CSV table of C-alpha atoms and ligand atoms in Angstrom, one decimal:
chain,number,residue,atom,x,y,z
A,8,MET,CA,102.8,88.6,125.5
A,9,HIS,CA,105.6,87.1,123.5
A,10,ILE,CA,105.8,88.4,119.9
A,11,THR,CA,108.8,86.1,119.3
A,12,LYS,CA,110.9,84.1,121.7
A,13,ASP,CA,113.0,87.2,122.5
A,14,VAL,CA,110.6,90.1,121.9
A,15,ILE,CA,107.9,90.8,124.5
A,16,TYR,CA,105.0,93.2,124.5
A,17,ALA,CA,105.1,95.5,127.5
A,18,GLY,CA,102.6,98.2,126.6
A,19,VAL,CA,99.4,99.3,128.3
A,20,SER,CA,95.8,100.0,127.2
A,21,ASP,CA,94.2,103.3,128.0
A,22,LYS,CA,90.5,102.5,128.1
A,23,ASP,CA,89.4,105.7,129.9
A,24,LYS,CA,90.8,108.2,127.5
A,25,ASP,CA,88.0,110.4,126.1
A,26,LEU,CA,90.1,112.5,123.6
A,27,PHE,CA,93.4,111.4,122.1
A,28,GLU,CA,95.7,114.4,121.6
A,29,GLY,CA,92.8,116.4,123.1
A,30,GLN,CA,90.6,116.1,120.0
A,31,TYR,CA,90.2,112.6,118.6
A,32,LYS,CA,87.4,110.5,120.2
A,33,VAL,CA,88.6,107.1,121.2
A,34,PRO,CA,85.4,105.2,122.3
A,35,ASN,CA,87.4,101.9,122.3
A,36,GLY,CA,90.4,103.5,124.0
A,37,VAL,CA,94.0,103.5,122.7
A,38,SER,CA,97.1,101.5,123.5
A,39,TYR,CA,100.6,102.8,124.1
A,40,ASN,CA,102.8,100.0,123.0
A,41,SER,CA,106.3,99.3,124.3
A,42,TYR,CA,108.5,96.3,123.6
A,43,VAL,CA,111.3,94.5,125.4
A,44,ILE,CA,114.0,92.6,123.6
A,45,LEU,CA,115.9,89.9,125.5
A,46,ASP,CA,119.4,89.1,124.2
A,47,GLU,CA,122.9,89.3,125.5
A,48,LYS,CA,121.9,92.9,126.1
A,49,THR,CA,118.4,93.9,126.8
A,50,ALA,CA,116.5,96.8,125.1
A,51,VAL,CA,113.2,98.5,125.9
A,52,ILE,CA,111.6,100.2,123.0
A,53,ASP,CA,109.6,103.3,124.0
A,54,THR,CA,107.8,104.2,127.1
A,55,THR,CA,104.1,105.1,127.5
A,56,ASP,CA,101.7,107.9,128.5
A,57,GLY,CA,102.5,109.3,131.9
A,58,ALA,CA,99.3,108.0,133.5
A,59,PHE,CA,100.7,104.5,133.2
A,60,CYS,CA,104.2,104.8,134.6
A,61,ASP,CA,103.8,102.2,137.3
A,62,GLU,CA,101.9,99.7,135.2
A,63,TRP,CA,104.4,100.0,132.3
A,64,LEU,CA,107.4,99.7,134.6
A,65,SER,CA,105.9,96.6,136.1
A,66,ASN,CA,105.3,95.2,132.6
A,67,VAL,CA,108.9,95.9,131.7
A,68,GLU,CA,110.2,94.3,134.9
A,69,ARG,CA,108.1,91.2,134.3
A,70,ALA,CA,109.4,91.0,130.7
A,71,LEU,CA,113.0,91.4,131.8
A,72,ALA,CA,112.5,88.5,134.2
A,73,GLY,CA,115.0,89.6,136.8
A,74,ARG,CA,117.5,91.1,134.3
A,75,ASP,CA,118.5,94.7,134.2
A,76,ALA,CA,117.7,97.0,131.2
A,77,ASP,CA,120.7,97.9,129.1
A,78,TYR,CA,119.0,100.3,126.7
A,79,LEU,CA,115.9,102.4,126.3
A,80,VAL,CA,115.3,103.1,122.6
A,81,VAL,CA,113.2,106.3,122.2
A,82,GLN,CA,111.7,106.3,118.8
A,83,HIS,CA,109.3,109.2,119.2
A,84,MET,CA,109.1,112.0,121.7
A,85,GLU,CA,105.4,112.8,121.7
A,86,PRO,CA,104.3,112.5,125.4
A,87,ASP,CA,102.0,109.5,124.8
A,88,HIS,CA,105.3,107.6,124.3
A,89,SER,CA,108.0,109.5,126.1
A,90,SER,CA,106.4,110.5,129.4
A,91,ASN,CA,108.1,107.8,131.4
A,92,ILE,CA,111.7,108.3,130.2
A,93,ILE,CA,112.6,109.9,133.5
A,94,GLY,CA,110.8,107.1,135.5
A,95,PHE,CA,112.7,104.5,133.5
A,96,ALA,CA,116.0,106.3,133.9
A,97,ARG,CA,115.6,106.3,137.7
A,98,ARG,CA,114.5,102.7,137.8
A,99,TYR,CA,117.4,101.5,135.6
A,100,PRO,CA,120.3,103.9,136.4
A,101,GLU,CA,122.8,101.9,134.4
A,102,ALA,CA,120.7,101.8,131.2
A,103,LEU,CA,121.7,103.9,128.2
A,104,ILE,CA,119.2,106.0,126.3
A,105,VAL,CA,119.2,105.6,122.6
A,106,ALA,CA,117.5,108.2,120.4
A,107,SER,CA,118.1,110.7,117.5
A,108,GLU,CA,119.8,114.0,118.2
A,109,LYS,CA,116.5,115.9,117.8
A,110,ALA,CA,114.9,113.6,120.3
A,111,PHE,CA,117.5,114.4,122.9
A,112,SER,CA,116.9,118.1,122.3
A,113,MET,CA,113.2,117.5,122.9
A,114,MET,CA,114.0,115.5,126.1
A,115,LYS,CA,115.7,118.5,127.5
A,116,ASN,CA,112.7,120.7,126.7
A,117,PHE,CA,110.1,118.2,127.9
A,118,TYR,CA,111.8,116.6,130.9
A,119,GLY,CA,114.8,118.8,131.8
A,120,SER,CA,117.5,116.3,130.8
A,121,SER,CA,119.1,115.2,127.5
A,122,PHE,CA,121.1,112.5,129.3
A,123,GLU,CA,124.5,113.7,128.4
A,124,GLU,CA,126.2,111.1,130.6
A,125,ARG,CA,124.3,108.1,129.3
A,126,ARG,CA,123.1,108.7,125.8
A,127,VAL,CA,123.6,107.0,122.5
A,128,VAL,CA,122.8,109.3,119.6
A,129,VAL,CA,121.7,107.4,116.5
A,130,LYS,CA,120.8,108.3,112.9
A,131,GLU,CA,119.8,106.7,109.7
A,132,GLY,CA,121.7,103.5,109.1
A,133,ASP,CA,123.3,103.2,112.6
A,134,THR,CA,122.9,99.9,114.4
A,135,LEU,CA,122.7,98.7,118.0
A,136,ALA,CA,124.0,95.2,118.6
A,137,LEU,CA,122.3,93.3,121.3
A,138,GLY,CA,123.6,89.8,120.6
A,139,ARG,CA,121.7,87.8,118.1
A,140,HIS,CA,119.5,90.8,117.5
A,141,THR,CA,120.9,94.0,116.0
A,142,LEU,CA,118.6,97.0,115.7
A,143,SER,CA,119.1,99.1,112.5
A,144,PHE,CA,117.7,102.6,112.7
A,145,ILE,CA,115.7,104.3,110.0
A,146,SER,CA,115.1,108.0,110.1
A,147,ALA,CA,111.4,108.8,109.8
A,148,PRO,CA,111.1,112.5,110.1
A,149,MET,CA,107.5,113.8,110.3
A,150,VAL,CA,106.1,110.4,110.9
A,151,HIS,CA,104.9,111.9,112.9
A,152,TRP,CA,107.4,114.4,114.5
A,153,PRO,CA,110.8,115.4,113.1
A,154,GLU,CA,112.9,113.3,115.6
A,155,VAL,CA,111.3,110.0,114.8
A,156,ILE,CA,113.3,106.8,114.2
A,157,MET,CA,112.0,103.4,113.4
A,158,SER,CA,114.0,100.3,114.3
A,159,TYR,CA,114.4,97.1,112.3
A,160,ASP,CA,115.5,93.8,113.8
A,161,ALA,CA,116.8,91.5,111.0
A,162,CYS,CA,116.9,88.5,113.3
A,163,ASP,CA,113.2,88.3,113.9
A,164,LYS,CA,112.3,90.4,110.8
A,165,ILE,CA,110.4,92.9,113.0
A,166,LEU,CA,110.0,96.6,112.0
A,167,PHE,CA,109.2,98.8,114.9
A,168,THR,CA,107.3,101.6,113.2
A,169,ALA,CA,106.7,104.3,115.9
A,170,ASP,CA,103.3,105.9,115.1
A,171,GLY,CA,103.3,104.3,111.6
A,172,PHE,CA,100.7,101.6,111.3
A,173,GLY,CA,99.1,102.7,114.6
A,174,ARG,CA,95.4,102.4,115.2
A,175,PHE,CA,93.0,103.7,117.8
A,176,GLY,CA,91.3,101.0,119.9
A,177,SER,CA,92.4,97.7,121.2
A,178,THR,CA,95.6,95.7,120.5
A,179,SER,CA,93.6,92.7,119.1
A,180,GLU,CA,94.7,91.9,115.6
A,181,GLU,CA,91.3,90.3,115.1
A,182,ASP,CA,89.4,93.7,115.5
A,183,GLU,CA,88.6,95.6,112.3
A,184,TRP,CA,91.7,97.6,111.5
A,185,LYS,CA,91.0,99.8,108.5
A,186,ASN,CA,88.6,102.5,109.7
A,187,GLU,CA,90.2,103.3,113.0
A,188,ALA,CA,93.7,103.1,111.5
A,189,ARG,CA,92.6,105.5,108.7
A,190,ARG,CA,91.0,107.9,111.2
A,191,TYR,CA,94.3,107.7,113.2
A,192,TYR,CA,96.6,108.1,110.1
A,193,ILE,CA,94.7,110.8,108.3
A,194,GLY,CA,94.0,112.8,111.5
A,195,ILE,CA,97.5,112.6,112.9
A,196,VAL,CA,100.0,111.9,110.1
A,197,GLY,CA,97.8,112.8,107.0
A,198,LYS,CA,99.6,116.0,106.2
A,199,TYR,CA,102.9,114.2,105.9
A,200,GLY,CA,102.2,111.9,103.0
A,201,PRO,CA,105.5,112.4,101.1
A,202,GLN,CA,107.5,111.7,104.3
A,203,VAL,CA,105.5,108.5,104.9
A,204,SER,CA,106.0,107.5,101.2
A,205,SER,CA,109.7,108.0,101.7
A,206,VAL,CA,109.8,105.7,104.7
A,207,LEU,CA,107.7,103.1,102.9
A,208,LYS,CA,110.3,103.0,100.1
A,209,LYS,CA,113.0,102.3,102.7
A,210,ALA,CA,110.9,99.6,104.3
A,211,ALA,CA,110.3,97.9,101.0
A,212,ALA,CA,113.9,96.9,101.0
A,213,LEU,CA,113.5,95.0,104.2
A,214,ASP,CA,112.3,91.5,104.8
A,215,ILE,CA,109.4,92.2,107.3
A,216,LYS,CA,107.4,89.5,109.0
A,217,THR,CA,106.0,91.6,111.9
A,218,ILE,CA,105.1,95.3,112.3
A,219,CYS,CA,105.2,96.6,115.8
A,220,PRO,CA,103.6,100.0,116.0
A,221,LEU,CA,103.2,102.2,119.1
A,222,HIS,CA,99.4,102.1,119.0
A,223,GLY,CA,97.0,99.2,118.3
A,224,PRO,CA,97.7,95.6,117.3
A,225,VAL,CA,101.0,94.1,116.4
A,226,LEU,CA,100.6,93.1,112.8
A,227,THR,CA,101.7,89.6,111.9
A,228,LYS,CA,99.5,88.4,109.0
A,229,ASN,CA,98.8,89.7,105.5
A,230,LEU,CA,101.2,92.6,105.8
A,231,GLU,CA,100.7,93.5,102.2
A,232,TYR,CA,97.1,94.6,103.1
A,233,TYR,CA,98.3,97.2,105.6
A,234,ILE,CA,101.2,98.3,103.5
A,235,ASP,CA,98.9,98.8,100.5
A,236,LEU,CA,96.6,101.0,102.5
A,237,TYR,CA,99.5,103.0,103.8
A,238,THR,CA,100.8,103.4,100.2
A,239,LYS,CA,97.4,104.7,99.2
A,240,TRP,CA,96.9,107.0,102.1
A,241,SER,CA,100.4,108.5,101.9
A,242,SER,CA,100.0,109.1,98.1
A,243,TYR,CA,96.5,110.6,98.5
A,244,THR,CA,95.1,107.8,96.3
A,245,PRO,CA,91.5,106.8,97.0
A,246,GLU,CA,91.0,103.3,98.4
A,247,GLU,CA,87.9,102.6,96.2
A,248,ASP,CA,85.2,104.3,94.3
A,249,GLY,CA,82.6,106.2,96.3
A,250,VAL,CA,81.3,109.6,97.4
A,251,VAL,CA,81.2,111.4,100.7
A,252,VAL,CA,78.3,113.7,101.1
A,253,ALA,CA,79.0,116.1,104.1
A,254,TYR,CA,76.3,118.6,105.1
A,255,ALA,CA,75.8,121.4,107.5
A,256,SER,CA,72.1,122.2,107.9
A,257,ILE,CA,70.3,124.6,110.1
A,258,TYR,CA,66.6,123.7,109.7
A,259,GLY,CA,66.9,120.5,107.7
A,260,ASN,CA,66.5,121.8,104.2
A,261,THR,CA,70.1,121.4,103.3
A,262,ARG,CA,70.1,118.0,104.9
A,263,ALA,CA,67.1,117.0,102.8
A,264,ALA,CA,69.0,117.8,99.6
A,265,ALA,CA,72.1,115.9,100.9
A,266,GLU,CA,69.9,112.9,101.7
A,267,ILE,CA,68.2,112.9,98.3
A,268,LEU,CA,71.6,113.0,96.6
A,269,ALA,CA,73.1,110.3,98.8
A,270,GLN,CA,70.2,108.0,98.1
A,271,LYS,CA,70.6,108.5,94.3
A,272,ILE,CA,74.4,108.0,94.5
A,273,GLY,CA,73.9,104.9,96.6
A,274,GLU,CA,72.1,103.2,93.8
A,275,HIS,CA,75.4,103.2,91.8
A,276,THR,CA,78.3,103.3,94.2
A,277,ASN,CA,79.5,103.6,97.8
A,278,VAL,CA,78.2,106.7,99.6
A,279,LYS,CA,78.8,108.0,103.1
A,280,LEU,CA,76.6,110.7,104.5
A,281,PHE,CA,77.8,112.9,107.4
A,282,ASP,CA,75.9,115.5,109.4
A,283,LEU,CA,78.9,117.7,110.2
A,284,SER,CA,77.2,119.3,113.2
A,285,ARG,CA,76.7,116.0,114.9
A,286,CYS,CA,79.1,113.4,113.5
A,287,ASP,CA,82.7,112.6,114.5
A,288,ILE,CA,84.3,115.2,112.3
A,289,HIS,CA,87.6,113.3,112.2
A,290,GLU,CA,85.8,110.2,110.8
A,291,ALA,CA,84.2,112.5,108.2
A,292,ILE,CA,87.6,113.9,107.3
A,293,ALA,CA,89.3,110.6,107.1
A,294,CYS,CA,86.5,109.2,105.0
A,295,ALA,CA,86.9,112.0,102.4
A,296,PHE,CA,90.4,110.6,101.8
A,297,ALA,CA,89.1,107.1,101.2
A,298,TYR,CA,86.9,108.0,98.3
A,299,PRO,CA,87.6,110.0,95.1
A,300,LYS,CA,84.6,112.3,95.3
A,301,LEU,CA,83.2,114.7,97.9
A,302,VAL,CA,80.0,116.7,98.0
A,303,LEU,CA,79.9,119.7,100.4
A,304,ALA,CA,76.4,120.9,101.3
A,305,SER,CA,76.1,124.0,103.4
A,306,SER,CA,73.7,126.6,104.5
A,307,THR,CA,74.8,130.2,104.2
A,308,TYR,CA,75.2,131.8,107.6
A,309,ASN,CA,76.1,135.4,108.4
A,310,GLY,CA,77.0,135.7,104.7
A,311,GLU,CA,79.6,132.9,105.2
A,312,VAL,CA,79.7,129.2,105.2
A,313,PHE,CA,78.1,127.4,108.2
A,314,PRO,CA,80.5,127.0,111.1
A,315,SER,CA,80.6,123.2,111.1
A,316,MET,CA,81.3,123.2,107.4
A,317,ARG,CA,84.1,125.7,107.9
A,318,ALA,CA,85.7,123.4,110.5
A,319,TYR,CA,85.3,120.4,108.2
A,320,ILE,CA,87.0,122.1,105.2
A,321,SER,CA,89.7,123.5,107.5
A,322,GLY,CA,90.3,119.9,108.7
A,323,LEU,CA,90.6,118.7,105.1
A,324,VAL,CA,93.0,121.4,104.0
A,325,GLU,CA,95.1,121.0,107.1
A,326,ARG,CA,95.7,117.4,106.2
A,327,GLY,CA,96.6,118.0,102.6
A,328,TYR,CA,93.3,117.1,100.9
A,329,ARG,CA,93.9,116.8,97.1
A,330,ALA,CA,93.4,115.1,93.8
A,331,ARG,CA,89.6,114.6,94.3
A,332,THR,CA,86.4,115.7,92.6
A,333,VAL,CA,84.4,118.1,94.6
A,334,ALA,CA,80.7,119.3,94.3
A,335,PHE,CA,78.7,121.9,96.1
A,336,ILE,CA,75.2,122.3,97.4
A,337,GLU,CA,74.4,125.7,98.9
A,338,ASN,CA,71.4,127.1,100.6
A,339,GLY,CA,70.5,130.7,101.3
A,340,SER,CA,67.2,132.3,101.8
A,341,TRP,CA,68.1,135.7,100.4
A,342,ALA,CA,71.8,135.7,99.4
A,343,PRO,CA,73.3,132.2,99.0
A,344,MET,CA,77.1,132.5,99.5
A,345,ALA,CA,78.1,129.1,100.7
A,346,THR,CA,79.4,127.7,97.3
A,347,LYS,CA,81.6,130.7,96.8
A,348,GLN,CA,82.9,130.5,100.3
A,349,MET,CA,83.5,126.7,100.3
A,350,ARG,CA,85.4,126.9,97.0
A,351,ALA,CA,87.5,129.7,98.4
A,352,LEU,CA,88.3,127.7,101.5
A,353,LEU,CA,89.6,124.9,99.3
A,354,GLU,CA,91.8,127.2,97.3
A,355,GLY,CA,95.1,125.8,98.7
A,356,CYS,CA,94.3,122.2,97.8
A,357,LYS,CA,96.1,120.6,94.9
A,358,ASP,CA,94.6,118.9,91.9
A,359,LEU,CA,90.9,119.3,92.8
A,360,THR,CA,88.3,119.0,90.0
A,361,PHE,CA,84.9,120.7,90.5
A,362,THR,CA,81.7,119.3,89.0
A,363,GLU,CA,79.8,121.2,86.4
A,364,ALA,CA,76.6,120.4,88.2
A,365,GLY,CA,75.7,122.1,91.5
A,366,VAL,CA,72.7,122.8,93.6
A,367,LYS,CA,71.5,126.3,94.7
A,368,ILE,CA,68.6,126.1,97.2
A,369,LEU,CA,66.6,129.1,98.2
A,370,SER,CA,65.3,128.0,101.6
A,371,SER,CA,63.8,124.6,100.8
A,372,VAL,CA,64.3,122.0,98.1
A,373,SER,CA,62.3,123.0,95.0
A,374,ASP,CA,61.5,121.0,91.9
A,375,LYS,CA,64.3,122.8,90.1
A,376,ASN,CA,66.6,121.7,92.9
A,377,ARG,CA,65.5,118.1,92.4
A,378,ASP,CA,66.5,118.3,88.8
A,379,GLU,CA,69.9,119.8,89.9
A,380,ILE,CA,70.4,117.0,92.4
A,381,GLU,CA,69.6,114.4,89.7
A,382,ALA,CA,72.1,116.0,87.3
A,383,LEU,CA,74.7,116.1,90.1
A,384,ALA,CA,74.2,112.5,90.9
A,385,GLN,CA,74.5,111.5,87.3
A,386,GLU,CA,77.7,113.5,86.9
A,387,LEU,CA,79.2,112.0,90.1
A,388,CYS,CA,78.3,108.5,89.1
A,389,SER,CA,79.3,108.7,85.4
A,390,LYS,CA,83.0,109.3,85.9
B,10,FEO,FE1,101.5,108.3,119.3
B,10,FEO,FE2,102.9,110.9,117.6
B,10,FEO,O1,102.5,109.9,119.1
């Protein structure tokens, strides 16, 4: 697939993957993107997951159309992109390997070689001249590892963004982007919002017509839409008004309260309801970053919060959850403790506001609880 006359897609689709990074469900698979630039010199940008070495090398060979590879640019060392560096180096023994200093250290640790004899170490602002195309490198630490560089080709106005702007699922630009890109971003890079913001500021100075990420579609249209979402996500700004109601229920009574509340909220604004014991927890985590308000509803269990709620809050905290309004629904047949526990688990989060209204259930939803739910719905929908 030609992206421009000189830039060719050489990546692969992994349709059989069950869990990306061993935890994220990918029902529509995931792609490992790689690109070939043909010029006076040729450059290959990134490799792929190790399971696809032969397929990827064959794609590269086809893209090179009989020419040799002069450079392999390694933007990111996570194994979903770096696993075939050795395979490439063997296939193209004359090619130089281009990467950051940190990436070469990681190469040694991962693959036993830092390519002392054939390496080009680059840093922020360095360039690699290929002919008409010159790659300028942008340091992008923690987007998503410390060694990451992005590459800008001013000739075709392409920004190669490593994991940035990646998405689970297919490489089709026509497929819905936002939800799977958000689940990818929040799950994998969400903790590093300030670092992403910093790279976005650098990118704002560039004339970009195409974004080439290492996962998902090459982005060619309406780039402001994607950049706006990334600006929001990296600054922990909600995308739009709405409430996530996430519940952990044992016998259905906490669920009943959550459902009543969600129904009431849904009469006024967006609402998403998640059963934390059954849903894709990473979708529930990502969704909490999309909306400004979150309701946590949990049974008390062994004097603690219910396990699936603990995992959920831990997932939020780990990814820098902040600047949101949070409400609690707790249930406990003899000693409700869940609200206290949930609030304590959120202690490290910045700029949280807690609602005045809350719900305390003693086994099943009472008339008093219905009034509490009504008051909570009103408070959540009135601000
Ligand atoms: Fe797609 Fe951080 O690797």
